PDB file of C-alpha atoms in Angstrom:
ATOM      1  CA  GLN I   1     128.817  83.320  99.014  1.00 81.00           C
ATOM      2  CA  GLN I   2     128.064  80.747 101.667  1.00 90.00           C
ATOM      3  CA  PRO I   3     130.114  80.978 104.879  1.00 95.00           C
ATOM      4  CA  VAL I   4     132.093  77.947 105.950  1.00 96.00           C
ATOM      5  CA  GLN I   5     131.320  76.386 109.298  1.00 97.00           C
ATOM      6  CA  SER I   6     133.543  74.054 111.243  1.00 97.00           C
ATOM      7  CA  PRO I   7     133.391  71.484 112.564  1.00 97.00           C
ATOM      8  CA  GLN I   8     130.565  69.798 110.694  1.00 96.00           C
ATOM      9  CA  ALA I   9     129.638  67.783 113.738  1.00 97.00           C
ATOM     10  CA  VAL I  10     130.684  67.475 117.341  1.00 97.00           C
ATOM     11  CA  ILE I  11     129.700  65.109 120.122  1.00 97.00           C
ATOM     12  CA  LEU I  12     130.058  66.181 123.712  1.00 96.00           C
ATOM     13  CA  ARG I  13     129.349  64.846 127.131  1.00 97.00           C
ATOM     14  CA  GLU I  14     127.239  67.002 129.352  1.00 97.00           C
ATOM     15  CA  GLY I  15     129.390  69.680 130.956  1.00 96.00           C
ATOM     16  CA  GLU I  16     132.018  69.818 128.214  1.00 97.00           C
ATOM     17  CA  ASP I  17     132.809  72.874 126.111  1.00 96.00           C
ATOM     18  CA  ALA I  18     132.654  73.400 122.353  1.00 97.00           C
ATOM     19  CA  VAL I  19     133.618  76.033 119.824  1.00 97.00           C
ATOM     20  CA  ILE I  20     131.939  76.446 116.449  1.00 97.00           C
ATOM     21  CA  ASN I  21     133.553  78.593 113.816  1.00 97.00           C
ATOM     22  CA  CYS I  22     132.083  80.505 110.894  1.00 97.00           C
ATOM     23  CA  SER I  23     134.305  82.008 108.197  1.00 96.00           C
ATOM     24  CA  SER I  24     133.586  84.122 105.188  1.00 94.00           C
ATOM     25  CA  SER I  25     135.680  85.181 102.238  1.00 91.00           C
ATOM     26  CA  LYS I  26     133.658  88.390 101.934  1.00 88.00           C
ATOM     27  CA  ALA I  27     133.593  91.442 104.158  1.00 87.00           C
ATOM     28  CA  LEU I  28     130.760  91.073 106.614  1.00 88.00           C
ATOM     29  CA  TYR I  29     128.539  93.556 108.354  1.00 86.00           C
ATOM     30  CA  SER I  30     127.195  91.167 110.915  1.00 88.00           C
ATOM     31  CA  VAL I  31     126.973  87.526 111.881  1.00 91.00           C
ATOM     32  CA  HIS I  32     123.837  85.912 113.252  1.00 91.00           C
ATOM     33  CA  TRP I  33     123.793  82.642 115.146  1.00 93.00           C
ATOM     34  CA  TYR I  34     120.840  80.277 115.276  1.00 93.00           C
ATOM     35  CA  ARG I  35     120.143  76.858 116.729  1.00 94.00           C
ATOM     36  CA  GLN I  36     117.735  74.471 115.061  1.00 93.00           C
ATOM     37  CA  LYS I  37     116.279  71.321 116.552  1.00 93.00           C
ATOM     38  CA  HIS I  38     115.165  68.541 114.255  1.00 87.00           C
ATOM     39  CA  GLY I  39     111.939  69.379 112.449  1.00 83.00           C
ATOM     40  CA  GLU I  40     111.721  72.830 113.987  1.00 87.00           C
ATOM     41  CA  ALA I  41     112.484  76.349 112.866  1.00 85.00           C
ATOM     42  CA  PRO I  42     115.773  78.017 113.771  1.00 89.00           C
ATOM     43  CA  VAL I  43     115.894  79.864 117.060  1.00 88.00           C
ATOM     44  CA  PHE I  44     117.823  83.097 117.314  1.00 86.00           C
ATOM     45  CA  LEU I  45     120.844  83.128 119.620  1.00 89.00           C
ATOM     46  CA  MET I  46     122.655  86.395 118.977  1.00 86.00           C
ATOM     47  CA  ILE I  47     123.894  88.960 116.476  1.00 86.00           C
ATOM     48  CA  LEU I  48     127.440  90.254 116.301  1.00 87.00           C
ATOM     49  CA  LEU I  49     128.444  93.393 114.492  1.00 82.00           C
ATOM     50  CA  LYS I  50     131.703  94.131 112.788  1.00 75.00           C
ATOM     51  CA  GLY I  51     134.116  95.747 115.173  1.00 69.00           C
ATOM     52  CA  GLY I  52     135.225  92.683 117.049  1.00 59.00           C
ATOM     53  CA  GLU I  53     132.614  92.705 119.723  1.00 64.00           C
ATOM     54  CA  GLN I  54     131.842  89.753 121.872  1.00 65.00           C
ATOM     55  CA  LYS I  55     128.455  88.848 123.184  1.00 67.00           C
ATOM     56  CA  GLY I  56     127.117  86.255 125.482  1.00 66.00           C
ATOM     57  CA  HIS I  57     124.468  85.219 127.841  1.00 66.00           C
ATOM     58  CA  GLU I  58     124.888  82.554 130.452  1.00 71.00           C
ATOM     59  CA  LYS I  59     126.994  79.821 128.960  1.00 85.00           C
ATOM     60  CA  ILE I  60     126.764  80.703 125.293  1.00 91.00           C
ATOM     61  CA  SER I  61     128.892  83.487 123.887  1.00 90.00           C
ATOM     62  CA  ALA I  62     130.314  84.530 120.559  1.00 92.00           C
ATOM     63  CA  SER I  63     132.914  86.759 119.037  1.00 90.00           C
ATOM     64  CA  PHE I  64     133.441  88.347 115.646  1.00 90.00           C
ATOM     65  CA  ASN I  65     136.896  89.032 114.287  1.00 88.00           C
ATOM     66  CA  GLU I  66     136.432  91.593 111.559  1.00 86.00           C
ATOM     67  CA  LYS I  67     139.965  91.279 110.254  1.00 86.00           C
ATOM     68  CA  LYS I  68     139.603  87.564 109.722  1.00 89.00           C
ATOM     69  CA  GLN I  69     135.891  87.727 108.797  1.00 90.00           C
ATOM     70  CA  GLN I  70     135.383  84.972 111.264  1.00 92.00           C
ATOM     71  CA  SER I  71     132.960  84.422 114.078  1.00 93.00           C
ATOM     72  CA  SER I  72     133.136  81.824 116.798  1.00 94.00           C
ATOM     73  CA  LEU I  73     130.368  80.500 119.020  1.00 95.00           C
ATOM     74  CA  TYR I  74     131.429  79.287 122.439  1.00 94.00           C
ATOM     75  CA  LEU I  75     129.364  76.781 124.372  1.00 95.00           C
ATOM     76  CA  THR I  76     130.579  76.176 127.893  1.00 93.00           C
ATOM     77  CA  ALA I  77     129.464  73.545 130.365  1.00 94.00           C
ATOM     78  CA  SER I  78     127.123  72.151 127.732  1.00 95.00           C
ATOM     79  CA  GLN I  79     123.675  70.950 128.652  1.00 94.00           C
ATOM     80  CA  LEU I  80     121.541  68.306 126.979  1.00 96.00           C
ATOM     81  CA  SER I  81     119.289  71.072 125.665  1.00 94.00           C
ATOM     82  CA  TYR I  82     122.175  72.463 123.628  1.00 96.00           C
ATOM     83  CA  SER I  83     121.879  69.595 121.168  1.00 97.00           C
ATOM     84  CA  GLY I  84     120.864  70.688 117.709  1.00 96.00           C
ATOM     85  CA  THR I  85     122.278  72.127 114.535  1.00 96.00           C
ATOM     86  CA  TYR I  86     123.931  75.507 114.793  1.00 97.00           C
ATOM     87  CA  PHE I  87     123.883  77.825 111.817  1.00 96.00           C
ATOM     88  CA  CYS I  88     125.676  81.057 111.301  1.00 96.00           C
ATOM     89  CA  GLY I  89     124.024  83.555 108.997  1.00 93.00           C
ATOM     90  CA  THR I  90     126.174  86.251 107.514  1.00 92.00           C
ATOM     91  CA  GLU I  91     125.100  89.669 106.390  1.00 88.00           C
ATOM     92  CA  ARG I  92     127.005  92.005 104.118  1.00 85.00           C
ATOM     93  CA  GLU I  93     126.524  95.747 103.988  1.00 76.00           C
ATOM     94  CA  THR I  94     124.982  95.454 100.550  1.00 77.00           C
ATOM     95  CA  SER I  95     122.793  92.461 101.251  1.00 74.00           C
ATOM     96  CA  GLY I  96     119.841  94.347 102.664  1.00 70.00           C
ATOM     97  CA  SER I  97     119.415  92.169 105.757  1.00 75.00           C
ATOM     98  CA  ARG I  98     119.455  89.026 103.633  1.00 85.00           C
ATOM     99  CA  LEU I  99     121.279  86.276 105.461  1.00 88.00           C
ATOM    100  CA  THR I 100     123.438  83.627 103.861  1.00 92.00           C
ATOM    101  CA  PHE I 101     123.618  80.575 106.074  1.00 94.00           C
ATOM    102  CA  GLY I 102     126.467  78.156 106.542  1.00 95.00           C
ATOM    103  CA  GLU I 103     126.019  74.404 106.218  1.00 94.00           C
ATOM    104  CA  GLY I 104     125.499  74.032 109.924  1.00 96.00           C
ATOM    105  CA  THR I 105     127.269  72.256 112.756  1.00 97.00           C
ATOM    106  CA  GLN I 106     125.478  69.352 114.335  1.00 97.00           C
ATOM    107  CA  LEU I 107     126.040  69.320 118.072  1.00 97.00           C
ATOM    108  CA  THR I 108     125.101  66.317 120.168  1.00 97.00           C
ATOM    109  CA  VAL I 109     125.332  66.461 123.941  1.00 97.00           C
ATOM    110  CA  ASN I 110     125.145  63.109 125.665  1.00 96.00           C
ATOM    111  CA  PRO I 111     124.540  62.450 129.358  1.00 95.00           C
TER     112      PRO I 111
ATOM    113  CA  GLY R   1     110.907  88.073 121.273  1.00 63.00           C
ATOM    114  CA  ALA R   2     108.584  88.762 118.411  1.00 70.00           C
ATOM    115  CA  VAL R   3     106.359  85.996 117.089  1.00 86.00           C
ATOM    116  CA  VAL R   4     106.062  84.799 113.526  1.00 91.00           C
ATOM    117  CA  SER R   5     103.382  82.260 112.788  1.00 93.00           C
ATOM    118  CA  GLN R   6     103.570  80.014 109.762  1.00 95.00           C
ATOM    119  CA  HIS R   7     100.704  77.901 108.530  1.00 96.00           C
ATOM    120  CA  PRO R   8     100.246  75.074 107.793  1.00 96.00           C
ATOM    121  CA  SER R   9     102.972  73.199 109.616  1.00 94.00           C
ATOM    122  CA  ARG R  10     102.546  70.149 107.421  1.00 96.00           C
ATOM    123  CA  VAL R  11     100.853  69.634 104.098  1.00 97.00           C
ATOM    124  CA  ILE R  12     100.599  66.725 101.728  1.00 97.00           C
ATOM    125  CA  CYS R  13      99.360  67.433  98.250  1.00 96.00           C
ATOM    126  CA  LYS R  14      98.998  65.650  94.963  1.00 96.00           C
ATOM    127  CA  SER R  15     101.382  66.317  92.136  1.00 97.00           C
ATOM    128  CA  GLY R  16     100.097  69.112  89.912  1.00 97.00           C
ATOM    129  CA  THR R  17      98.173  70.960  92.575  1.00 97.00           C
ATOM    130  CA  SER R  18      99.086  74.269  94.205  1.00 97.00           C
ATOM    131  CA  VAL R  19      99.813  74.873  97.855  1.00 97.00           C
ATOM    132  CA  LYS R  20      99.701  78.155  99.732  1.00 97.00           C
ATOM    133  CA  ILE R  21     101.823  78.783 102.830  1.00 97.00           C
ATOM    134  CA  GLU R  22     101.138  81.755 105.085  1.00 97.00           C
ATOM    135  CA  CYS R  23     103.596  83.658 107.198  1.00 96.00           C
ATOM    136  CA  ARG R  24     102.245  86.145 109.727  1.00 94.00           C
ATOM    137  CA  SER R  25     103.995  88.484 112.104  1.00 91.00           C
ATOM    138  CA  LEU R  26     101.759  88.502 115.165  1.00 90.00           C
ATOM    139  CA  ASP R  27     103.058  91.358 117.259  1.00 84.00           C
ATOM    140  CA  PHE R  28     105.038  93.578 114.931  1.00 84.00           C
ATOM    141  CA  GLN R  29     104.891  95.005 111.445  1.00 85.00           C
ATOM    142  CA  ALA R  30     107.135  93.117 109.079  1.00 84.00           C
ATOM    143  CA  THR R  31     108.152  95.322 106.211  1.00 82.00           C
ATOM    144  CA  THR R  32     110.376  92.578 104.914  1.00 88.00           C
ATOM    145  CA  MET R  33     109.942  88.828 105.000  1.00 92.00           C
ATOM    146  CA  PHE R  34     112.221  86.141 103.690  1.00 94.00           C
ATOM    147  CA  TRP R  35     111.371  82.712 102.357  1.00 96.00           C
ATOM    148  CA  TYR R  36     113.795  79.830 102.758  1.00 95.00           C
ATOM    149  CA  ARG R  37     113.868  76.251 101.651  1.00 96.00           C
ATOM    150  CA  GLN R  38     115.671  73.554 103.575  1.00 93.00           C
ATOM    151  CA  PHE R  39     116.383  70.001 102.488  1.00 90.00           C
ATOM    152  CA  PRO R  40     117.081  67.332 105.122  1.00 86.00           C
ATOM    153  CA  LYS R  41     120.354  67.893 106.932  1.00 84.00           C
ATOM    154  CA  GLN R  42     121.175  70.875 104.776  1.00 89.00           C
ATOM    155  CA  SER R  43     121.356  74.595 105.262  1.00 92.00           C
ATOM    156  CA  LEU R  44     118.633  77.161 104.752  1.00 93.00           C
ATOM    157  CA  MET R  45     118.650  78.427 101.206  1.00 94.00           C
ATOM    158  CA  LEU R  46     117.138  81.835 100.630  1.00 94.00           C
ATOM    159  CA  MET R  47     114.512  81.723  97.918  1.00 96.00           C
ATOM    160  CA  ALA R  48     113.186  85.256  97.873  1.00 95.00           C
ATOM    161  CA  THR R  49     112.814  88.500  99.746  1.00 92.00           C
ATOM    162  CA  SER R  50     109.277  89.720 100.156  1.00 89.00           C
ATOM    163  CA  ASN R  51     108.617  93.422 100.585  1.00 85.00           C
ATOM    164  CA  GLU R  52     105.242  94.784 101.556  1.00 82.00           C
ATOM    165  CA  GLY R  53     103.527  96.436  98.656  1.00 81.00           C
ATOM    166  CA  SER R  54     106.072  95.548  96.030  1.00 83.00           C
ATOM    167  CA  LYS R  55     107.210  92.596  93.980  1.00 87.00           C
ATOM    168  CA  ALA R  56     109.342  89.983  95.637  1.00 91.00           C
ATOM    169  CA  THR R  57     113.016  89.699  94.815  1.00 92.00           C
ATOM    170  CA  TYR R  58     113.974  86.161  93.877  1.00 95.00           C
ATOM    171  CA  GLU R  59     117.365  84.576  94.298  1.00 93.00           C
ATOM    172  CA  GLN R  60     119.154  83.241  91.276  1.00 92.00           C
ATOM    173  CA  GLY R  61     117.788  79.923  90.136  1.00 93.00           C
ATOM    174  CA  VAL R  62     114.417  80.280  91.852  1.00 95.00           C
ATOM    175  CA  GLU R  63     111.490  80.210  89.451  1.00 94.00           C
ATOM    176  CA  LYS R  64     109.252  83.160  90.213  1.00 93.00           C
ATOM    177  CA  ASP R  65     106.342  81.688  88.280  1.00 94.00           C
ATOM    178  CA  LYS R  66     106.498  78.522  90.304  1.00 96.00           C
ATOM    179  CA  PHE R  67     106.956  80.097  93.710  1.00 97.00           C
ATOM    180  CA  LEU R  68     104.513  82.967  93.868  1.00 96.00           C
ATOM    181  CA  ILE R  69     105.030  85.384  96.716  1.00 94.00           C
ATOM    182  CA  ASN R  70     102.541  87.964  97.862  1.00 91.00           C
ATOM    183  CA  HIS R  71     103.173  90.425 100.669  1.00 89.00           C
ATOM    184  CA  ALA R  72      99.856  92.221 100.765  1.00 82.00           C
ATOM    185  CA  SER R  73     100.074  93.645 104.260  1.00 88.00           C
ATOM    186  CA  LEU R  74     102.627  94.459 106.912  1.00 87.00           C
ATOM    187  CA  THR R  75     101.768  91.284 108.781  1.00 91.00           C
ATOM    188  CA  LEU R  76     101.230  88.695 106.076  1.00 93.00           C
ATOM    189  CA  SER R  77     103.273  87.163 103.317  1.00 94.00           C
ATOM    190  CA  THR R  78     102.228  84.096 101.349  1.00 95.00           C
ATOM    191  CA  LEU R  79     104.190  81.615  99.302  1.00 97.00           C
ATOM    192  CA  THR R  80     102.270  79.591  96.749  1.00 97.00           C
ATOM    193  CA  VAL R  81     103.946  76.579  95.237  1.00 97.00           C
ATOM    194  CA  THR R  82     102.207  76.185  91.894  1.00 97.00           C
ATOM    195  CA  SER R  83     101.866  72.898  90.045  1.00 96.00           C
ATOM    196  CA  ALA R  84     103.803  71.134  92.746  1.00 97.00           C
ATOM    197  CA  HIS R  85     105.918  68.110  91.935  1.00 96.00           C
ATOM    198  CA  PRO R  86     107.649  65.584  94.196  1.00 96.00           C
ATOM    199  CA  GLU R  87     110.954  67.447  93.839  1.00 95.00           C
ATOM    200  CA  ASP R  88     109.306  70.446  95.493  1.00 96.00           C
ATOM    201  CA  SER R  89     108.938  68.441  98.682  1.00 96.00           C
ATOM    202  CA  SER R  90     110.932  70.263 101.321  1.00 95.00           C
ATOM    203  CA  PHE R  91     110.823  72.272 104.525  1.00 95.00           C
ATOM    204  CA  TYR R  92     109.852  75.863 103.799  1.00 96.00           C
ATOM    205  CA  ILE R  93     110.562  78.510 106.417  1.00 95.00           C
ATOM    206  CA  CYS R  94     109.764  82.186 106.515  1.00 95.00           C
ATOM    207  CA  SER R  95     111.424  84.869 108.563  1.00 93.00           C
ATOM    208  CA  ALA R  96     110.523  88.463 109.204  1.00 91.00           C
ATOM    209  CA  ILE R  97     112.291  91.582 110.305  1.00 84.00           C
ATOM    210  CA  SER R  98     110.619  94.554 111.860  1.00 73.00           C
ATOM    211  CA  GLY R  99     112.336  97.255 109.883  1.00 59.00           C
ATOM    212  CA  PRO R 100     113.217  97.917 106.283  1.00 55.00           C
ATOM    213  CA  ALA R 101     115.961  95.827 104.736  1.00 51.00           C
ATOM    214  CA  THR R 102     118.553  98.563 104.824  1.00 50.00           C
ATOM    215  CA  GLY R 103     121.538  96.465 105.660  1.00 47.00           C
ATOM    216  CA  VAL R 104     121.372  97.322 109.335  1.00 51.00           C
ATOM    217  CA  ASN R 105     121.726  94.304 111.528  1.00 53.00           C
ATOM    218  CA  THR R 106     118.231  93.283 112.409  1.00 66.00           C
ATOM    219  CA  GLU R 107     117.191  90.174 114.220  1.00 75.00           C
ATOM    220  CA  ALA R 108     115.169  87.868 112.022  1.00 81.00           C
ATOM    221  CA  PHE R 109     112.285  85.989 113.588  1.00 87.00           C
ATOM    222  CA  PHE R 110     111.503  82.637 112.043  1.00 91.00           C
ATOM    223  CA  GLY R 111     108.192  80.916 111.578  1.00 92.00           C
ATOM    224  CA  GLN R 112     107.718  77.320 112.617  1.00 91.00           C
ATOM    225  CA  GLY R 113     108.254  76.040 109.089  1.00 93.00           C
ATOM    226  CA  THR R 114     106.052  74.061 106.713  1.00 96.00           C
ATOM    227  CA  ARG R 115     106.839  70.495 105.771  1.00 95.00           C
ATOM    228  CA  LEU R 116     105.565  70.042 102.214  1.00 97.00           C
ATOM    229  CA  THR R 117     105.234  66.567 100.770  1.00 97.00           C
ATOM    230  CA  VAL R 118     104.129  66.194  97.182  1.00 97.00           C
ATOM    231  CA  VAL R 119     102.918  62.729  96.238  1.00 96.00           C
TER     232      VAL R 119
END
């Protein structure tokens, strides 16, 4: 079942923060986050495992709440290069590494 | 990170012809590869899981006779769109993982994608 992402779109000014959420109605093993620029393939950002861990590098971080089956991606002090569509891909223990992607969140960072 | 190369990046073909798309893992052995299809402004929809040396596993609703997948080696998987029609026009993307698809979280590396246009 496809995870639900919110918001569908967000427009920021450079330097502002954003949060993108990804929710599933099924028990998840892991959540993967990707960013895709127009006409290009998705680029891996990070994986989060069940257990409520939080990961991050520089100004992009994410968390995974196992109880809620929800993951959030945090973008702080956004840069123009952050623009793109963000997808979460969810993996269940029985899915054999197959990812089910959400509809995506289109992020636009303006100067 | 690991590199997955997909070829061609763009292809235009006539209706009724077949098109082959290659997906290669350049610096690792990909036991499992995945093929996705993406329509404009939509999500990636998994079409099939390709396992080296065995038949591909297709998702529900995907015609296996139309989308032929061959994973002949640990570094190459091919998707052939047979008797292509305009409705097959889409962005096709492959991804590969370096280990077996055991359900363990494994980073997937994506190819550059192939923009197929059937005229």
